[in-house]
Amino acid sequence: PLSGAAFDKTYLEAMVKGHHQVLEAFLDEDKSAADPAFKKAVESATQVIHSHLVLANRDAKKLGVPTAPVPA
């Protein structure tokens, strides 16, 4: 089992990768969403996911873990 720094790095790698993938999916969905209420929910969630990716990248950089691009 992982512990200490090895756990931290593995965890951050997963967080960066996961948030990047989900953010890309939500951005794609936002482009095609037709229902206004659904589109609003997607936009709201996208903002949260975006901020989480920024934070995950910040922490990853501190530990020397690869970061992911953050779409505008």
CSV table of N, CA, C and O in Angstrom, one decimal:
chain,number,residue,atom,x,y,z
A,1,PRO,N,0.8,-1.2,0.0
A,1,PRO,CA,0.0,0.0,0.0
A,1,PRO,C,0.9,1.3,0.0
A,1,PRO,O,1.9,1.3,0.6
A,2,LEU,N,0.4,2.3,-0.6
A,2,LEU,CA,1.1,3.5,-0.7
A,2,LEU,C,0.9,4.3,0.6
A,2,LEU,O,-0.2,4.3,1.2
A,3,SER,N,1.9,5.1,0.9
A,3,SER,CA,1.8,6.0,2.1
A,3,SER,C,2.7,7.2,1.9
A,3,SER,O,3.6,7.1,1.0
A,4,GLY,N,2.5,8.2,2.7
A,4,GLY,CA,3.4,9.4,2.6
A,4,GLY,C,3.5,10.0,1.3
A,4,GLY,O,2.5,10.2,0.6
A,5,ALA,N,4.7,10.4,0.9
A,5,ALA,CA,4.9,11.1,-0.4
A,5,ALA,C,4.4,10.4,-1.6
A,5,ALA,O,3.9,10.9,-2.6
A,6,ALA,N,4.6,9.0,-1.6
A,6,ALA,CA,4.2,8.2,-2.7
A,6,ALA,C,2.7,8.3,-2.9
A,6,ALA,O,2.2,8.4,-4.0
A,7,PHE,N,2.0,8.2,-1.8
A,7,PHE,CA,0.5,8.3,-1.8
A,7,PHE,C,0.1,9.7,-2.4
A,7,PHE,O,-0.8,9.8,-3.2
A,8,ASP,N,0.7,10.7,-1.8
A,8,ASP,CA,0.4,12.1,-2.2
A,8,ASP,C,0.5,12.3,-3.7
A,8,ASP,O,-0.3,12.8,-4.4
A,9,LYS,N,1.7,11.8,-4.3
A,9,LYS,CA,1.9,12.0,-5.7
A,9,LYS,C,0.9,11.2,-6.5
A,9,LYS,O,0.4,11.7,-7.5
A,10,THR,N,0.6,10.0,-6.1
A,10,THR,CA,-0.3,9.1,-6.9
A,10,THR,C,-1.7,9.7,-6.8
A,10,THR,O,-2.4,9.7,-7.8
A,11,TYR,N,-2.1,10.2,-5.7
A,11,TYR,CA,-3.4,10.8,-5.5
A,11,TYR,C,-3.5,12.1,-6.4
A,11,TYR,O,-4.5,12.2,-7.1
A,12,LEU,N,-2.5,12.9,-6.4
A,12,LEU,CA,-2.6,14.1,-7.2
A,12,LEU,C,-2.5,13.8,-8.7
A,12,LEU,O,-3.2,14.5,-9.4
A,13,GLU,N,-1.8,12.8,-9.1
A,13,GLU,CA,-1.8,12.4,-10.5
A,13,GLU,C,-3.3,12.0,-10.9
A,13,GLU,O,-3.7,12.4,-12.0
A,14,ALA,N,-3.9,11.3,-10.1
A,14,ALA,CA,-5.3,10.9,-10.3
A,14,ALA,C,-6.3,12.1,-10.3
A,14,ALA,O,-7.2,12.2,-11.2
A,15,MET,N,-6.1,13.0,-9.4
A,15,MET,CA,-6.9,14.2,-9.3
A,15,MET,C,-6.8,15.1,-10.6
A,15,MET,O,-7.7,15.6,-11.1
A,16,VAL,N,-5.5,15.3,-10.9
A,16,VAL,CA,-5.3,16.1,-12.1
A,16,VAL,C,-5.9,15.5,-13.4
A,16,VAL,O,-6.6,16.1,-14.1
A,17,LYS,N,-5.6,14.2,-13.6
A,17,LYS,CA,-6.1,13.5,-14.8
A,17,LYS,C,-7.6,13.5,-14.8
A,17,LYS,O,-8.2,13.8,-15.8
A,18,GLY,N,-8.2,13.1,-13.6
A,18,GLY,CA,-9.6,13.0,-13.6
A,18,GLY,C,-10.4,14.3,-13.8
A,18,GLY,O,-11.3,14.4,-14.5
A,19,HIS,N,-9.9,15.4,-13.1
A,19,HIS,CA,-10.5,16.7,-13.3
A,19,HIS,C,-10.4,17.2,-14.7
A,19,HIS,O,-11.3,17.8,-15.2
A,20,HIS,N,-9.2,17.0,-15.3
A,20,HIS,CA,-9.0,17.4,-16.7
A,20,HIS,C,-10.0,16.7,-17.6
A,20,HIS,O,-10.6,17.3,-18.5
A,21,GLN,N,-10.1,15.4,-17.5
A,21,GLN,CA,-11.0,14.6,-18.3
A,21,GLN,C,-12.5,15.0,-18.1
A,21,GLN,O,-13.2,15.2,-19.1
A,22,VAL,N,-12.9,15.2,-16.9
A,22,VAL,CA,-14.3,15.6,-16.6
A,22,VAL,C,-14.5,17.0,-17.1
A,22,VAL,O,-15.6,17.3,-17.7
A,23,LEU,N,-13.6,17.9,-17.0
A,23,LEU,CA,-13.7,19.3,-17.4
A,23,LEU,C,-13.9,19.3,-19.0
A,23,LEU,O,-14.8,20.0,-19.5
A,24,GLU,N,-13.1,18.5,-19.7
A,24,GLU,CA,-13.3,18.5,-21.1
A,24,GLU,C,-14.6,18.0,-21.5
A,24,GLU,O,-15.3,18.5,-22.4
A,25,ALA,N,-15.1,17.0,-20.8
A,25,ALA,CA,-16.5,16.4,-21.1
A,25,ALA,C,-17.5,17.4,-20.8
A,25,ALA,O,-18.5,17.6,-21.6
A,26,PHE,N,-17.4,18.2,-19.7
A,26,PHE,CA,-18.4,19.2,-19.4
A,26,PHE,C,-18.4,20.3,-20.4
A,26,PHE,O,-19.4,20.9,-20.8
A,27,LEU,N,-17.2,20.7,-20.9
A,27,LEU,CA,-17.1,21.8,-21.9
A,27,LEU,C,-17.7,21.3,-23.2
A,27,LEU,O,-18.4,22.1,-23.8
A,28,ASP,N,-17.5,20.1,-23.6
A,28,ASP,CA,-18.2,19.6,-24.8
A,28,ASP,C,-19.7,19.5,-24.6
A,28,ASP,O,-20.4,19.9,-25.5
A,29,GLU,N,-20.2,19.1,-23.5
A,29,GLU,CA,-21.6,19.1,-23.2
A,29,GLU,C,-22.2,20.5,-23.2
A,29,GLU,O,-23.3,20.6,-23.7
A,30,ASP,N,-21.5,21.4,-22.7
A,30,ASP,CA,-22.0,22.8,-22.7
A,30,ASP,C,-22.2,23.3,-24.1
A,30,ASP,O,-23.2,24.1,-24.3
A,31,LYS,N,-21.4,22.9,-25.0
A,31,LYS,CA,-21.6,23.3,-26.4
A,31,LYS,C,-22.8,22.8,-27.1
A,31,LYS,O,-23.4,23.4,-28.0
A,32,SER,N,-23.3,21.6,-26.6
A,32,SER,CA,-24.4,21.0,-27.3
A,32,SER,C,-25.7,20.9,-26.5
A,32,SER,O,-26.7,20.5,-27.0
A,33,ALA,N,-25.6,21.3,-25.3
A,33,ALA,CA,-26.8,21.3,-24.4
A,33,ALA,C,-27.9,22.2,-25.0
A,33,ALA,O,-27.7,23.4,-25.2
A,34,ALA,N,-29.1,21.6,-25.1
A,34,ALA,CA,-30.2,22.4,-25.7
A,34,ALA,C,-31.2,22.9,-24.6
A,34,ALA,O,-31.7,24.0,-24.7
A,35,ASP,N,-31.4,22.1,-23.6
A,35,ASP,CA,-32.3,22.5,-22.5
A,35,ASP,C,-31.7,23.6,-21.6
A,35,ASP,O,-30.6,23.4,-21.1
A,36,PRO,N,-32.3,24.7,-21.5
A,36,PRO,CA,-31.7,25.8,-20.7
A,36,PRO,C,-31.4,25.5,-19.3
A,36,PRO,O,-30.3,25.9,-18.8
A,37,ALA,N,-32.2,24.8,-18.6
A,37,ALA,CA,-32.0,24.4,-17.2
A,37,ALA,C,-30.8,23.5,-17.1
A,37,ALA,O,-29.9,23.6,-16.2
A,38,PHE,N,-30.7,22.5,-18.0
A,38,PHE,CA,-29.6,21.6,-18.0
A,38,PHE,C,-28.3,22.3,-18.4
A,38,PHE,O,-27.2,22.1,-17.7
A,39,LYS,N,-28.3,23.2,-19.3
A,39,LYS,CA,-27.2,24.0,-19.7
A,39,LYS,C,-26.7,24.8,-18.5
A,39,LYS,O,-25.5,24.9,-18.3
A,40,LYS,N,-27.6,25.4,-17.8
A,40,LYS,CA,-27.2,26.2,-16.6
A,40,LYS,C,-26.5,25.3,-15.6
A,40,LYS,O,-25.5,25.7,-15.0
A,41,ALA,N,-27.0,24.1,-15.4
A,41,ALA,CA,-26.4,23.2,-14.4
A,41,ALA,C,-25.0,22.8,-14.9
A,41,ALA,O,-24.1,22.7,-14.1
A,42,VAL,N,-24.9,22.5,-16.2
A,42,VAL,CA,-23.6,22.2,-16.7
A,42,VAL,C,-22.6,23.3,-16.6
A,42,VAL,O,-21.4,23.1,-16.2
A,43,GLU,N,-23.0,24.5,-16.8
A,43,GLU,CA,-22.1,25.7,-16.7
A,43,GLU,C,-21.7,25.9,-15.2
A,43,GLU,O,-20.5,26.2,-15.0
A,44,SER,N,-22.6,25.7,-14.3
A,44,SER,CA,-22.3,25.8,-12.9
A,44,SER,C,-21.3,24.8,-12.5
A,44,SER,O,-20.3,25.1,-11.8
A,45,ALA,N,-21.5,23.5,-12.9
A,45,ALA,CA,-20.6,22.5,-12.5
A,45,ALA,C,-19.2,22.7,-13.2
A,45,ALA,O,-18.2,22.4,-12.6
A,46,THR,N,-19.2,23.2,-14.4
A,46,THR,CA,-18.0,23.4,-15.1
A,46,THR,C,-17.1,24.4,-14.3
A,46,THR,O,-15.9,24.2,-14.2
A,47,GLN,N,-17.7,25.4,-13.7
A,47,GLN,CA,-16.9,26.4,-13.0
A,47,GLN,C,-16.3,25.7,-11.8
A,47,GLN,O,-15.1,26.0,-11.4
A,48,VAL,N,-17.0,24.9,-11.1
A,48,VAL,CA,-16.5,24.2,-9.9
A,48,VAL,C,-15.3,23.2,-10.3
A,48,VAL,O,-14.3,23.2,-9.7
A,49,ILE,N,-15.5,22.4,-11.4
A,49,ILE,CA,-14.5,21.5,-11.9
A,49,ILE,C,-13.3,22.3,-12.3
A,49,ILE,O,-12.2,21.8,-12.0
A,50,HIS,N,-13.5,23.4,-13.0
A,50,HIS,CA,-12.3,24.2,-13.4
A,50,HIS,C,-11.5,24.7,-12.2
A,50,HIS,O,-10.3,24.5,-12.2
A,51,SER,N,-12.2,25.2,-11.2
A,51,SER,CA,-11.4,25.6,-10.0
A,51,SER,C,-10.7,24.5,-9.3
A,51,SER,O,-9.6,24.6,-8.8
A,52,HIS,N,-11.3,23.3,-9.3
A,52,HIS,CA,-10.7,22.1,-8.7
A,52,HIS,C,-9.5,21.7,-9.5
A,52,HIS,O,-8.5,21.3,-8.9
A,53,LEU,N,-9.5,21.8,-10.8
A,53,LEU,CA,-8.4,21.5,-11.6
A,53,LEU,C,-7.2,22.5,-11.3
A,53,LEU,O,-6.1,22.1,-11.2
A,54,VAL,N,-7.6,23.7,-11.2
A,54,VAL,CA,-6.5,24.7,-10.9
A,54,VAL,C,-5.9,24.4,-9.6
A,54,VAL,O,-4.6,24.4,-9.5
A,55,LEU,N,-6.6,24.1,-8.6
A,55,LEU,CA,-6.1,23.7,-7.3
A,55,LEU,C,-5.2,22.4,-7.4
A,55,LEU,O,-4.2,22.3,-6.8
A,56,ALA,N,-5.7,21.4,-8.1
A,56,ALA,CA,-5.0,20.2,-8.2
A,56,ALA,C,-3.7,20.4,-8.9
A,56,ALA,O,-2.6,19.9,-8.5
A,57,ASN,N,-3.7,21.2,-10.0
A,57,ASN,CA,-2.5,21.6,-10.7
A,57,ASN,C,-1.5,22.3,-9.8
A,57,ASN,O,-0.3,22.0,-9.8
A,58,ARG,N,-2.0,23.2,-9.0
A,58,ARG,CA,-1.1,23.9,-8.0
A,58,ARG,C,-0.4,23.0,-7.1
A,58,ARG,O,0.8,23.1,-6.9
A,59,ASP,N,-1.2,22.1,-6.5
A,59,ASP,CA,-0.6,21.1,-5.5
A,59,ASP,C,0.3,20.1,-6.2
A,59,ASP,O,1.4,19.7,-5.7
A,60,ALA,N,0.0,19.7,-7.4
A,60,ALA,CA,0.8,18.8,-8.2
A,60,ALA,C,2.1,19.4,-8.5
A,60,ALA,O,3.2,18.7,-8.4
A,61,LYS,N,2.1,20.6,-8.9
A,61,LYS,CA,3.4,21.3,-9.3
A,61,LYS,C,4.3,21.4,-8.1
A,61,LYS,O,5.5,21.2,-8.2
A,62,LYS,N,3.7,21.6,-6.9
A,62,LYS,CA,4.6,21.6,-5.7
A,62,LYS,C,5.3,20.3,-5.4
A,62,LYS,O,6.4,20.3,-4.8
A,63,LEU,N,4.7,19.2,-5.8
A,63,LEU,CA,5.3,17.9,-5.6
A,63,LEU,C,6.0,17.3,-6.8
A,63,LEU,O,6.4,16.2,-6.8
A,64,GLY,N,6.1,18.1,-7.9
A,64,GLY,CA,6.7,17.6,-9.1
A,64,GLY,C,5.9,16.6,-9.9
A,64,GLY,O,6.4,15.9,-10.7
A,65,VAL,N,4.6,16.7,-9.7
A,65,VAL,CA,3.7,15.8,-10.5
A,65,VAL,C,3.2,16.6,-11.7
A,65,VAL,O,3.0,17.8,-11.7
A,66,PRO,N,3.2,15.9,-12.9
A,66,PRO,CA,2.7,16.5,-14.1
A,66,PRO,C,1.4,17.2,-13.9
A,66,PRO,O,0.5,16.7,-13.3
A,67,THR,N,1.2,18.4,-14.5
A,67,THR,CA,0.0,19.1,-14.5
A,67,THR,C,-0.8,18.9,-15.8
A,67,THR,O,-0.2,18.4,-16.8
A,68,ALA,N,-2.0,19.4,-15.9
A,68,ALA,CA,-2.8,19.3,-17.1
A,68,ALA,C,-3.2,20.7,-17.5
A,68,ALA,O,-3.3,21.6,-16.7
A,69,PRO,N,-3.4,20.9,-18.8
A,69,PRO,CA,-3.8,22.2,-19.3
A,69,PRO,C,-5.2,22.5,-18.8
A,69,PRO,O,-6.0,21.7,-18.6
A,70,VAL,N,-5.3,23.8,-18.5
A,70,VAL,CA,-6.6,24.3,-18.0
A,70,VAL,C,-7.3,25.1,-19.1
A,70,VAL,O,-6.8,26.2,-19.4
A,71,PRO,N,-8.3,24.6,-19.7
A,71,PRO,CA,-9.0,25.4,-20.7
A,71,PRO,C,-9.6,26.7,-20.2
A,71,PRO,O,-10.0,26.8,-19.0
A,72,ALA,N,-9.6,27.7,-21.1
A,72,ALA,CA,-10.1,29.0,-20.6
A,72,ALA,C,-11.6,29.0,-20.4
A,72,ALA,O,-12.3,28.2,-20.9
